[in-house]
mmCIF file with all atom_site columns, C-alpha atoms in Angstrom:
data_model
loop_
_atom_site.group_PDB
_atom_site.id
_atom_site.type_symbol
_atom_site.label_atom_id
_atom_site.label_alt_id
_atom_site.label_comp_id
_atom_site.label_asym_id
_atom_site.label_entity_id
_atom_site.label_seq_id
_atom_site.pdbx_PDB_ins_code
_atom_site.Cartn_x
_atom_site.Cartn_y
_atom_site.Cartn_z
_atom_site.occupancy
_atom_site.B_iso_or_equiv
_atom_site.pdbx_formal_charge
_atom_site.auth_seq_id
_atom_site.auth_comp_id
_atom_site.auth_asym_id
_atom_site.auth_atom_id
_atom_site.pdbx_PDB_model_num
ATOM 1   C CA . MET A 1 1   ? -18.304 -59.218 -20.090 1.00 53.00 ? 1   MET A CA 1
ATOM 2   C CA . PRO A 1 2   ? -18.448 -58.805 -23.888 1.00 54.00 ? 2   PRO A CA 1
ATOM 3   C CA . MET A 1 3   ? -20.446 -55.862 -25.221 1.00 54.00 ? 3   MET A CA 1
ATOM 4   C CA . PRO A 1 4   ? -23.839 -56.811 -26.778 1.00 57.00 ? 4   PRO A CA 1
ATOM 5   C CA . ARG A 1 5   ? -23.741 -56.790 -30.593 1.00 52.00 ? 5   ARG A CA 1
ATOM 6   C CA . SER A 1 6   ? -26.487 -54.123 -30.771 1.00 53.00 ? 6   SER A CA 1
ATOM 7   C CA . TRP A 1 7   ? -24.469 -51.810 -28.492 1.00 58.00 ? 7   TRP A CA 1
ATOM 8   C CA . SER A 1 8   ? -21.315 -52.397 -30.514 1.00 57.00 ? 8   SER A CA 1
ATOM 9   C CA . SER A 1 9   ? -23.111 -51.548 -33.766 1.00 56.00 ? 9   SER A CA 1
ATOM 10  C CA . ALA A 1 10  ? -24.643 -48.404 -32.283 1.00 57.00 ? 10  ALA A CA 1
ATOM 11  C CA . LEU A 1 11  ? -21.316 -47.239 -30.886 1.00 60.00 ? 11  LEU A CA 1
ATOM 12  C CA . GLY A 1 12  ? -19.627 -47.909 -34.206 1.00 59.00 ? 12  GLY A CA 1
ATOM 13  C CA . GLN A 1 13  ? -22.199 -45.810 -36.052 1.00 60.00 ? 13  GLN A CA 1
ATOM 14  C CA . LEU A 1 14  ? -21.922 -43.043 -33.430 1.00 60.00 ? 14  LEU A CA 1
ATOM 15  C CA . GLU A 1 15  ? -18.140 -43.010 -33.863 1.00 66.00 ? 15  GLU A CA 1
ATOM 16  C CA . ARG A 1 16  ? -18.497 -42.648 -37.643 1.00 60.00 ? 16  ARG A CA 1
ATOM 17  C CA . ASP A 1 17  ? -21.040 -39.846 -37.258 1.00 60.00 ? 17  ASP A CA 1
ATOM 18  C CA . LEU A 1 18  ? -18.838 -37.974 -34.759 1.00 60.00 ? 18  LEU A CA 1
ATOM 19  C CA . THR A 1 19  ? -15.871 -38.333 -37.111 1.00 61.00 ? 19  THR A CA 1
ATOM 20  C CA . MET A 1 20  ? -17.936 -36.818 -39.933 1.00 57.00 ? 20  MET A CA 1
ATOM 21  C CA . ILE A 1 21  ? -19.033 -33.929 -37.687 1.00 56.00 ? 21  ILE A CA 1
ATOM 22  C CA . ARG A 1 22  ? -15.450 -33.313 -36.521 1.00 61.00 ? 22  ARG A CA 1
ATOM 23  C CA . ARG A 1 23  ? -14.209 -33.231 -40.100 1.00 56.00 ? 23  ARG A CA 1
ATOM 24  C CA . ARG A 1 24  ? -16.935 -30.809 -41.121 1.00 53.00 ? 24  ARG A CA 1
ATOM 25  C CA . LEU A 1 25  ? -16.195 -28.481 -38.210 1.00 55.00 ? 25  LEU A CA 1
ATOM 26  C CA . ALA A 1 26  ? -12.520 -28.573 -39.217 1.00 55.00 ? 26  ALA A CA 1
ATOM 27  C CA . GLY A 1 27  ? -13.444 -27.699 -42.784 1.00 52.00 ? 27  GLY A CA 1
ATOM 28  C CA . GLU A 1 28  ? -12.581 -31.158 -44.122 1.00 51.00 ? 28  GLU A CA 1
ATOM 29  C CA . ARG A 1 29  ? -15.805 -31.737 -46.009 1.00 48.00 ? 29  ARG A CA 1
ATOM 30  C CA . PRO A 1 30  ? -15.578 -34.880 -48.181 1.00 47.00 ? 30  PRO A CA 1
ATOM 31  C CA . SER A 1 31  ? -17.054 -33.048 -51.123 1.00 44.00 ? 31  SER A CA 1
ATOM 32  C CA . PRO A 1 32  ? -19.622 -30.260 -51.422 1.00 40.00 ? 32  PRO A CA 1
ATOM 33  C CA . VAL A 1 33  ? -23.150 -31.117 -52.464 1.00 40.00 ? 33  VAL A CA 1
ATOM 34  C CA . VAL A 1 34  ? -23.600 -29.014 -55.576 1.00 35.00 ? 34  VAL A CA 1
ATOM 35  C CA . TYR A 1 35  ? -26.657 -29.579 -57.692 1.00 35.00 ? 35  TYR A CA 1
ATOM 36  C CA . ALA A 1 36  ? -26.364 -29.415 -61.452 1.00 35.00 ? 36  ALA A CA 1
ATOM 37  C CA . ARG A 1 37  ? -28.424 -26.855 -63.338 1.00 37.00 ? 37  ARG A CA 1
ATOM 38  C CA . ALA A 1 38  ? -31.154 -28.158 -65.588 1.00 37.00 ? 38  ALA A CA 1
ATOM 39  C CA . VAL A 1 39  ? -30.055 -28.611 -69.199 1.00 38.00 ? 39  VAL A CA 1
ATOM 40  C CA . PRO A 1 40  ? -32.534 -27.220 -71.761 1.00 43.00 ? 40  PRO A CA 1
ATOM 41  C CA . GLU A 1 41  ? -34.091 -29.879 -73.970 1.00 47.00 ? 41  GLU A CA 1
ATOM 42  C CA . GLY A 1 42  ? -32.133 -30.312 -77.172 1.00 48.00 ? 42  GLY A CA 1
ATOM 43  C CA . ALA A 1 43  ? -29.042 -28.587 -75.833 1.00 43.00 ? 43  ALA A CA 1
ATOM 44  C CA . PRO A 1 44  ? -25.724 -30.389 -76.441 1.00 46.00 ? 44  PRO A CA 1
ATOM 45  C CA . ARG A 1 45  ? -24.589 -32.418 -73.448 1.00 48.00 ? 45  ARG A CA 1
ATOM 46  C CA . ARG A 1 46  ? -21.181 -31.942 -71.908 1.00 49.00 ? 46  ARG A CA 1
ATOM 47  C CA . ALA A 1 47  ? -19.263 -34.049 -69.432 1.00 56.00 ? 47  ALA A CA 1
ATOM 48  C CA . PRO A 1 48  ? -20.332 -33.094 -65.874 1.00 60.00 ? 48  PRO A CA 1
ATOM 49  C CA . SER A 1 49  ? -17.760 -31.514 -63.606 1.00 69.00 ? 49  SER A CA 1
ATOM 50  C CA . ALA A 1 50  ? -16.728 -33.273 -60.415 1.00 72.00 ? 50  ALA A CA 1
ATOM 51  C CA . ARG A 1 51  ? -18.853 -30.927 -58.317 1.00 76.00 ? 51  ARG A CA 1
ATOM 52  C CA . GLU A 1 52  ? -22.020 -31.439 -60.314 1.00 86.00 ? 52  GLU A CA 1
ATOM 53  C CA . GLU A 1 53  ? -24.453 -34.051 -59.152 1.00 90.00 ? 53  GLU A CA 1
ATOM 54  C CA . ARG A 1 54  ? -25.238 -36.829 -61.591 1.00 92.00 ? 54  ARG A CA 1
ATOM 55  C CA . GLU A 1 55  ? -27.689 -39.697 -61.397 1.00 95.00 ? 55  GLU A CA 1
ATOM 56  C CA . LEU A 1 56  ? -26.318 -43.165 -62.060 1.00 97.00 ? 56  LEU A CA 1
ATOM 57  C CA . VAL A 1 57  ? -28.118 -46.462 -62.596 1.00 97.00 ? 57  VAL A CA 1
ATOM 58  C CA . VAL A 1 58  ? -27.128 -49.754 -60.992 1.00 97.00 ? 58  VAL A CA 1
ATOM 59  C CA . ALA A 1 59  ? -26.578 -52.058 -63.989 1.00 97.00 ? 59  ALA A CA 1
ATOM 60  C CA . ARG A 1 60  ? -25.705 -55.103 -61.903 1.00 97.00 ? 60  ARG A CA 1
ATOM 61  C CA . VAL A 1 61  ? -24.388 -56.150 -58.496 1.00 97.00 ? 61  VAL A CA 1
ATOM 62  C CA . ILE A 1 62  ? -21.433 -58.478 -57.885 1.00 96.00 ? 62  ILE A CA 1
ATOM 63  C CA . ARG A 1 63  ? -21.070 -60.264 -54.550 1.00 95.00 ? 63  ARG A CA 1
ATOM 64  C CA . GLU A 1 64  ? -17.329 -60.176 -53.766 1.00 95.00 ? 64  GLU A CA 1
ATOM 65  C CA . THR A 1 65  ? -17.415 -61.627 -50.226 1.00 95.00 ? 65  THR A CA 1
ATOM 66  C CA . HIS A 1 66  ? -20.045 -62.204 -47.552 1.00 94.00 ? 66  HIS A CA 1
ATOM 67  C CA . ASP A 1 67  ? -20.014 -58.493 -46.667 1.00 94.00 ? 67  ASP A CA 1
ATOM 68  C CA . VAL A 1 68  ? -18.639 -56.760 -49.781 1.00 96.00 ? 68  VAL A CA 1
ATOM 69  C CA . VAL A 1 69  ? -20.512 -56.011 -52.997 1.00 97.00 ? 69  VAL A CA 1
ATOM 70  C CA . THR A 1 70  ? -19.457 -54.188 -56.134 1.00 97.00 ? 70  THR A CA 1
ATOM 71  C CA . LEU A 1 71  ? -22.027 -51.930 -57.748 1.00 98.00 ? 71  LEU A CA 1
ATOM 72  C CA . ILE A 1 72  ? -21.633 -51.666 -61.522 1.00 98.00 ? 72  ILE A CA 1
ATOM 73  C CA . LEU A 1 73  ? -22.958 -48.194 -62.299 1.00 98.00 ? 73  LEU A CA 1
ATOM 74  C CA . GLU A 1 74  ? -23.813 -46.639 -65.643 1.00 97.00 ? 74  GLU A CA 1
ATOM 75  C CA . ASP A 1 75  ? -24.710 -43.122 -66.734 1.00 95.00 ? 75  ASP A CA 1
ATOM 76  C CA . PRO A 1 76  ? -28.164 -43.015 -68.412 1.00 94.00 ? 76  PRO A CA 1
ATOM 77  C CA . THR A 1 77  ? -26.648 -40.658 -71.021 1.00 91.00 ? 77  THR A CA 1
ATOM 78  C CA . ARG A 1 78  ? -24.150 -43.445 -71.864 1.00 89.00 ? 78  ARG A CA 1
ATOM 79  C CA . ALA A 1 79  ? -21.316 -41.089 -71.039 1.00 90.00 ? 79  ALA A CA 1
ATOM 80  C CA . VAL A 1 80  ? -17.835 -42.490 -70.511 1.00 92.00 ? 80  VAL A CA 1
ATOM 81  C CA . PHE A 1 81  ? -16.470 -42.217 -66.964 1.00 94.00 ? 81  PHE A CA 1
ATOM 82  C CA . ALA A 1 82  ? -13.357 -40.056 -66.983 1.00 93.00 ? 82  ALA A CA 1
ATOM 83  C CA . PHE A 1 83  ? -11.229 -40.257 -63.847 1.00 95.00 ? 83  PHE A CA 1
ATOM 84  C CA . GLU A 1 84  ? -7.707  -41.050 -62.729 1.00 95.00 ? 84  GLU A CA 1
ATOM 85  C CA . PRO A 1 85  ? -7.019  -44.520 -61.297 1.00 96.00 ? 85  PRO A CA 1
ATOM 86  C CA . GLY A 1 86  ? -7.052  -44.186 -57.524 1.00 96.00 ? 86  GLY A CA 1
ATOM 87  C CA . GLN A 1 87  ? -9.708  -41.466 -57.378 1.00 96.00 ? 87  GLN A CA 1
ATOM 88  C CA . PHE A 1 88  ? -13.011 -41.764 -55.517 1.00 96.00 ? 88  PHE A CA 1
ATOM 89  C CA . PHE A 1 89  ? -16.640 -40.768 -56.014 1.00 97.00 ? 89  PHE A CA 1
ATOM 90  C CA . THR A 1 90  ? -19.115 -39.483 -53.427 1.00 96.00 ? 90  THR A CA 1
ATOM 91  C CA . LEU A 1 91  ? -22.508 -41.174 -53.259 1.00 96.00 ? 91  LEU A CA 1
ATOM 92  C CA . LEU A 1 92  ? -25.332 -39.073 -51.819 1.00 95.00 ? 92  LEU A CA 1
ATOM 93  C CA . VAL A 1 93  ? -27.697 -41.398 -49.979 1.00 94.00 ? 93  VAL A CA 1
ATOM 94  C CA . ASP A 1 94  ? -31.025 -40.300 -48.527 1.00 91.00 ? 94  ASP A CA 1
ATOM 95  C CA . VAL A 1 95  ? -31.353 -41.658 -44.989 1.00 88.00 ? 95  VAL A CA 1
ATOM 96  C CA . GLY A 1 96  ? -34.577 -40.620 -43.300 1.00 86.00 ? 96  GLY A CA 1
ATOM 97  C CA . GLY A 1 97  ? -34.785 -37.443 -45.341 1.00 87.00 ? 97  GLY A CA 1
ATOM 98  C CA . VAL A 1 98  ? -31.155 -36.489 -44.678 1.00 90.00 ? 98  VAL A CA 1
ATOM 99  C CA . VAL A 1 99  ? -28.577 -36.665 -47.473 1.00 92.00 ? 99  VAL A CA 1
ATOM 100 C CA . VAL A 1 100 ? -25.557 -38.573 -46.173 1.00 92.00 ? 100 VAL A CA 1
ATOM 101 C CA . PRO A 1 101 ? -22.376 -38.485 -48.324 1.00 94.00 ? 101 PRO A CA 1
ATOM 102 C CA . ARG A 1 102 ? -20.050 -41.465 -48.453 1.00 95.00 ? 102 ARG A CA 1
ATOM 103 C CA . ASN A 1 103 ? -16.832 -41.785 -50.476 1.00 96.00 ? 103 ASN A CA 1
ATOM 104 C CA . TYR A 1 104 ? -15.965 -44.922 -52.463 1.00 97.00 ? 104 TYR A CA 1
ATOM 105 C CA . SER A 1 105 ? -12.943 -45.461 -54.687 1.00 97.00 ? 105 SER A CA 1
ATOM 106 C CA . ALA A 1 106 ? -13.386 -46.773 -58.205 1.00 97.00 ? 106 ALA A CA 1
ATOM 107 C CA . SER A 1 107 ? -11.947 -50.266 -58.653 1.00 97.00 ? 107 SER A CA 1
ATOM 108 C CA . ASN A 1 108 ? -12.110 -50.450 -62.443 1.00 97.00 ? 108 ASN A CA 1
ATOM 109 C CA . ALA A 1 109 ? -9.912  -48.730 -64.999 1.00 96.00 ? 109 ALA A CA 1
ATOM 110 C CA . PRO A 1 110 ? -11.195 -45.397 -66.352 1.00 95.00 ? 110 PRO A CA 1
ATOM 111 C CA . GLY A 1 111 ? -12.394 -44.700 -69.864 1.00 93.00 ? 111 GLY A CA 1
ATOM 112 C CA . THR A 1 112 ? -15.409 -47.022 -70.091 1.00 94.00 ? 112 THR A CA 1
ATOM 113 C CA . ARG A 1 113 ? -19.153 -46.610 -69.672 1.00 96.00 ? 113 ARG A CA 1
ATOM 114 C CA . GLU A 1 114 ? -19.056 -48.422 -66.328 1.00 97.00 ? 114 GLU A CA 1
ATOM 115 C CA . LEU A 1 115 ? -18.055 -47.283 -62.856 1.00 97.00 ? 115 LEU A CA 1
ATOM 116 C CA . HIS A 1 116 ? -17.282 -50.000 -60.299 1.00 97.00 ? 116 HIS A CA 1
ATOM 117 C CA . LEU A 1 117 ? -17.718 -49.012 -56.653 1.00 98.00 ? 117 LEU A CA 1
ATOM 118 C CA . SER A 1 118 ? -17.233 -51.615 -53.926 1.00 96.00 ? 118 SER A CA 1
ATOM 119 C CA . ILE A 1 119 ? -18.975 -51.287 -50.563 1.00 96.00 ? 119 ILE A CA 1
ATOM 120 C CA . LYS A 1 120 ? -18.305 -53.194 -47.359 1.00 95.00 ? 120 LYS A CA 1
ATOM 121 C CA . ALA A 1 121 ? -21.307 -53.606 -45.076 1.00 93.00 ? 121 ALA A CA 1
ATOM 122 C CA . LYS A 1 122 ? -20.589 -52.240 -41.608 1.00 90.00 ? 122 LYS A CA 1
ATOM 123 C CA . PRO A 1 123 ? -22.550 -53.425 -38.551 1.00 88.00 ? 123 PRO A CA 1
ATOM 124 C CA . GLY A 1 124 ? -25.247 -50.812 -37.958 1.00 86.00 ? 124 GLY A CA 1
ATOM 125 C CA . GLY A 1 125 ? -24.071 -48.753 -40.938 1.00 87.00 ? 125 GLY A CA 1
ATOM 126 C CA . ARG A 1 126 ? -26.894 -46.520 -42.126 1.00 86.00 ? 126 ARG A CA 1
ATOM 127 C CA . VAL A 1 127 ? -25.465 -46.104 -45.624 1.00 93.00 ? 127 VAL A CA 1
ATOM 128 C CA . SER A 1 128 ? -23.415 -49.231 -46.286 1.00 94.00 ? 128 SER A CA 1
ATOM 129 C CA . GLY A 1 129 ? -26.370 -51.470 -45.440 1.00 92.00 ? 129 GLY A CA 1
ATOM 130 C CA . ARG A 1 130 ? -28.589 -49.664 -47.942 1.00 92.00 ? 130 ARG A CA 1
ATOM 131 C CA . LEU A 1 131 ? -25.981 -49.765 -50.682 1.00 95.00 ? 131 LEU A CA 1
ATOM 132 C CA . CYS A 1 132 ? -25.169 -53.438 -50.130 1.00 94.00 ? 132 CYS A CA 1
ATOM 133 C CA . ALA A 1 133 ? -28.881 -54.177 -50.605 1.00 93.00 ? 133 ALA A CA 1
ATOM 134 C CA . ALA A 1 134 ? -29.052 -52.269 -53.909 1.00 94.00 ? 134 ALA A CA 1
ATOM 135 C CA . ARG A 1 135 ? -30.446 -54.040 -56.955 1.00 95.00 ? 135 ARG A CA 1
ATOM 136 C CA . ALA A 1 136 ? -30.166 -53.621 -60.701 1.00 96.00 ? 136 ALA A CA 1
ATOM 137 C CA . GLY A 1 137 ? -32.275 -50.669 -61.816 1.00 96.00 ? 137 GLY A CA 1
ATOM 138 C CA . ASP A 1 138 ? -31.792 -48.647 -58.629 1.00 96.00 ? 138 ASP A CA 1
ATOM 139 C CA . ARG A 1 139 ? -30.633 -45.063 -59.094 1.00 96.00 ? 139 ARG A CA 1
ATOM 140 C CA . LEU A 1 140 ? -27.928 -43.345 -57.070 1.00 96.00 ? 140 LEU A CA 1
ATOM 141 C CA . ARG A 1 141 ? -26.818 -39.723 -56.918 1.00 96.00 ? 141 ARG A CA 1
ATOM 142 C CA . ALA A 1 142 ? -23.104 -39.123 -57.184 1.00 96.00 ? 142 ALA A CA 1
ATOM 143 C CA . LEU A 1 143 ? -20.387 -36.484 -57.273 1.00 95.00 ? 143 LEU A CA 1
ATOM 144 C CA . GLY A 1 144 ? -16.848 -36.884 -58.485 1.00 93.00 ? 144 GLY A CA 1
ATOM 145 C CA . PRO A 1 145 ? -14.246 -37.850 -59.236 1.00 95.00 ? 145 PRO A CA 1
ATOM 146 C CA . PHE A 1 146 ? -12.081 -36.503 -56.401 1.00 96.00 ? 146 PHE A CA 1
ATOM 147 C CA . GLY A 1 147 ? -8.712  -37.257 -54.856 1.00 94.00 ? 147 GLY A CA 1
ATOM 148 C CA . THR A 1 148 ? -5.000  -37.145 -55.602 1.00 93.00 ? 148 THR A CA 1
ATOM 149 C CA . PHE A 1 149 ? -4.119  -40.732 -54.636 1.00 93.00 ? 149 PHE A CA 1
ATOM 150 C CA . THR A 1 150 ? -3.027  -41.537 -58.190 1.00 93.00 ? 150 THR A CA 1
ATOM 151 C CA . PRO A 1 151 ? 0.187   -42.931 -59.693 1.00 91.00 ? 151 PRO A CA 1
ATOM 152 C CA . GLY A 1 152 ? 0.732   -39.909 -61.906 1.00 85.00 ? 152 GLY A CA 1
ATOM 153 C CA . PRO A 1 153 ? 2.302   -40.059 -65.381 1.00 83.00 ? 153 PRO A CA 1
ATOM 154 C CA . CYS A 1 154 ? 5.099   -42.459 -66.096 1.00 81.00 ? 154 CYS A CA 1
ATOM 155 C CA . ARG A 1 155 ? 8.489   -40.956 -66.916 1.00 79.00 ? 155 ARG A CA 1
ATOM 156 C CA . VAL A 1 156 ? 9.346   -41.182 -70.578 1.00 76.00 ? 156 VAL A CA 1
ATOM 157 C CA . GLY A 1 157 ? 11.804  -43.961 -71.340 1.00 74.00 ? 157 GLY A CA 1
ATOM 158 C CA . ARG A 1 158 ? 11.516  -45.591 -67.916 1.00 83.00 ? 158 ARG A CA 1
ATOM 159 C CA . ALA A 1 159 ? 9.471   -48.681 -67.049 1.00 90.00 ? 159 ALA A CA 1
ATOM 160 C CA . ARG A 1 160 ? 7.379   -48.152 -63.948 1.00 90.00 ? 160 ARG A CA 1
ATOM 161 C CA . ARG A 1 161 ? 7.923   -50.305 -60.852 1.00 93.00 ? 161 ARG A CA 1
ATOM 162 C CA . LEU A 1 162 ? 5.102   -50.060 -58.343 1.00 94.00 ? 162 LEU A CA 1
ATOM 163 C CA . VAL A 1 163 ? 4.774   -51.542 -54.857 1.00 95.00 ? 163 VAL A CA 1
ATOM 164 C CA . LEU A 1 164 ? 1.174   -51.383 -53.586 1.00 96.00 ? 164 LEU A CA 1
ATOM 165 C CA . PHE A 1 165 ? 0.047   -52.052 -49.998 1.00 96.00 ? 165 PHE A CA 1
ATOM 166 C CA . ALA A 1 166 ? -3.610  -52.707 -49.168 1.00 95.00 ? 166 ALA A CA 1
ATOM 167 C CA . GLY A 1 167 ? -5.740  -54.028 -46.340 1.00 95.00 ? 167 GLY A CA 1
ATOM 168 C CA . GLY A 1 168 ? -9.330  -55.237 -46.627 1.00 94.00 ? 168 GLY A CA 1
ATOM 169 C CA . ILE A 1 169 ? -11.614 -53.154 -48.825 1.00 94.00 ? 169 ILE A CA 1
ATOM 170 C CA . GLY A 1 170 ? -8.761  -50.641 -49.172 1.00 95.00 ? 170 GLY A CA 1
ATOM 171 C CA . ILE A 1 171 ? -7.757  -52.701 -52.202 1.00 96.00 ? 171 ILE A CA 1
ATOM 172 C CA . THR A 1 172 ? -10.251 -50.838 -54.429 1.00 96.00 ? 172 THR A CA 1
ATOM 173 C CA . PRO A 1 173 ? -8.154  -47.816 -55.516 1.00 96.00 ? 173 PRO A CA 1
ATOM 174 C CA . LEU A 1 174 ? -5.068  -49.997 -55.882 1.00 97.00 ? 174 LEU A CA 1
ATOM 175 C CA . LEU A 1 175 ? -6.960  -52.439 -58.091 1.00 97.00 ? 175 LEU A CA 1
ATOM 176 C CA . SER A 1 176 ? -7.911  -49.538 -60.361 1.00 97.00 ? 176 SER A CA 1
ATOM 177 C CA . ILE A 1 177 ? -4.270  -48.466 -60.478 1.00 97.00 ? 177 ILE A CA 1
ATOM 178 C CA . ALA A 1 178 ? -3.057  -52.002 -61.190 1.00 96.00 ? 178 ALA A CA 1
ATOM 179 C CA . ARG A 1 179 ? -5.619  -52.605 -63.926 1.00 96.00 ? 179 ARG A CA 1
ATOM 180 C CA . THR A 1 180 ? -4.785  -49.300 -65.608 1.00 95.00 ? 180 THR A CA 1
ATOM 181 C CA . VAL A 1 181 ? -1.002  -49.559 -65.421 1.00 95.00 ? 181 VAL A CA 1
ATOM 182 C CA . LEU A 1 182 ? -0.895  -53.182 -66.609 1.00 95.00 ? 182 LEU A CA 1
ATOM 183 C CA . ALA A 1 183 ? -3.151  -52.351 -69.569 1.00 94.00 ? 183 ALA A CA 1
ATOM 184 C CA . THR A 1 184 ? -1.383  -49.179 -70.679 1.00 92.00 ? 184 THR A CA 1
ATOM 185 C CA . GLU A 1 185 ? 2.295   -49.730 -69.777 1.00 92.00 ? 185 GLU A CA 1
ATOM 186 C CA . PRO A 1 186 ? 3.625   -52.968 -71.310 1.00 92.00 ? 186 PRO A CA 1
ATOM 187 C CA . GLU A 1 187 ? 6.929   -52.816 -69.418 1.00 92.00 ? 187 GLU A CA 1
ATOM 188 C CA . ALA A 1 188 ? 5.522   -51.934 -65.990 1.00 94.00 ? 188 ALA A CA 1
ATOM 189 C CA . GLU A 1 189 ? 5.825   -54.310 -63.029 1.00 95.00 ? 189 GLU A CA 1
ATOM 190 C CA . ILE A 1 190 ? 3.661   -54.329 -59.905 1.00 96.00 ? 190 ILE A CA 1
ATOM 191 C CA . ALA A 1 191 ? 4.119   -55.939 -56.494 1.00 96.00 ? 191 ALA A CA 1
ATOM 192 C CA . LEU A 1 192 ? 0.980   -56.071 -54.353 1.00 95.00 ? 192 LEU A CA 1
ATOM 193 C CA . VAL A 1 193 ? 1.000   -56.723 -50.603 1.00 96.00 ? 193 VAL A CA 1
ATOM 194 C CA . TYR A 1 194 ? -2.618  -57.373 -49.585 1.00 96.00 ? 194 TYR A CA 1
ATOM 195 C CA . GLY A 1 195 ? -3.670  -58.266 -46.036 1.00 95.00 ? 195 GLY A CA 1
ATOM 196 C CA . ASN A 1 196 ? -6.979  -59.630 -44.742 1.00 94.00 ? 196 ASN A CA 1
ATOM 197 C CA . ARG A 1 197 ? -8.117  -61.259 -41.513 1.00 92.00 ? 197 ARG A CA 1
ATOM 198 C CA . ARG A 1 198 ? -9.325  -64.444 -43.195 1.00 92.00 ? 198 ARG A CA 1
ATOM 199 C CA . SER A 1 199 ? -9.020  -65.974 -46.646 1.00 91.00 ? 199 SER A CA 1
ATOM 200 C CA . GLU A 1 200 ? -12.780 -65.658 -47.155 1.00 91.00 ? 200 GLU A CA 1
ATOM 201 C CA . ASP A 1 201 ? -12.473 -61.889 -46.621 1.00 92.00 ? 201 ASP A CA 1
ATOM 202 C CA . VAL A 1 202 ? -10.221 -61.428 -49.665 1.00 94.00 ? 202 VAL A CA 1
ATOM 203 C CA . ALA A 1 203 ? -12.142 -59.281 -52.118 1.00 95.00 ? 203 ALA A CA 1
ATOM 204 C CA . PHE A 1 204 ? -11.316 -59.641 -55.827 1.00 96.00 ? 204 PHE A CA 1
ATOM 205 C CA . ALA A 1 205 ? -9.352  -62.856 -55.193 1.00 94.00 ? 205 ALA A CA 1
ATOM 206 C CA . ASP A 1 206 ? -10.286 -64.331 -58.583 1.00 94.00 ? 206 ASP A CA 1
ATOM 207 C CA . GLU A 1 207 ? -9.596  -61.058 -60.398 1.00 94.00 ? 207 GLU A CA 1
ATOM 208 C CA . LEU A 1 208 ? -6.157  -60.722 -58.817 1.00 95.00 ? 208 LEU A CA 1
ATOM 209 C CA . LYS A 1 209 ? -5.309  -64.289 -59.842 1.00 95.00 ? 209 LYS A CA 1
ATOM 210 C CA . ARG A 1 210 ? -6.490  -63.532 -63.385 1.00 95.00 ? 210 ARG A CA 1
ATOM 211 C CA . LEU A 1 211 ? -4.354  -60.389 -63.575 1.00 95.00 ? 211 LEU A CA 1
ATOM 212 C CA . ALA A 1 212 ? -1.313  -62.301 -62.348 1.00 94.00 ? 212 ALA A CA 1
ATOM 213 C CA . ALA A 1 213 ? -1.872  -65.060 -64.899 1.00 95.00 ? 213 ALA A CA 1
ATOM 214 C CA . THR A 1 214 ? -2.582  -62.678 -67.773 1.00 94.00 ? 214 THR A CA 1
ATOM 215 C CA . HIS A 1 215 ? 0.485   -60.566 -67.012 1.00 94.00 ? 215 HIS A CA 1
ATOM 216 C CA . ALA A 1 216 ? 2.821   -63.345 -65.873 1.00 93.00 ? 216 ALA A CA 1
ATOM 217 C CA . GLY A 1 217 ? 6.190   -62.080 -64.677 1.00 91.00 ? 217 GLY A CA 1
ATOM 218 C CA . ARG A 1 218 ? 4.907   -58.547 -64.248 1.00 93.00 ? 218 ARG A CA 1
#
């Protein structure tokens, strides 16, 4: 007998919560919640460190698939987002008075005033459901960037050849890497192997086709 959908959703959420607890007990915290000190009025602003909380504004929301949205976030100070392609940010979401951290990789190239974070709605997900329902003007608290899943610098005098493997929403950090490398390394070539259950589940399908057409042969 198949499990009722409500039971499946509840068990899925319980599994995610237990995984988070296990990781915390093992000392594998996703990122510490560190609150930034107040900046005196008139004082010169500096770029926040990864461990300082910053408030971001949802500029717009892009529907990628039936269960994936991309939040286009901006810093109210109009600061440029500095990160390495492949890194992730931690969103701090208030769920019933409890701050729940969730990590999401940037999908855009760094160095602009926008941060693109893509979220896949999970059945019964306490955080993903809230984020997928976000609207322009909403404010989100964030930490980051974090992570070492980056391509690193290219060797001088050698054209980079990258082979990227992704499944489902795991395409996000690889899309950031691809966008960055194609834009900054004219001789680089990239092969992407991207798997999904169904064609309608392919996030960024149009963007990937555009990249392939713009950088034909690469």
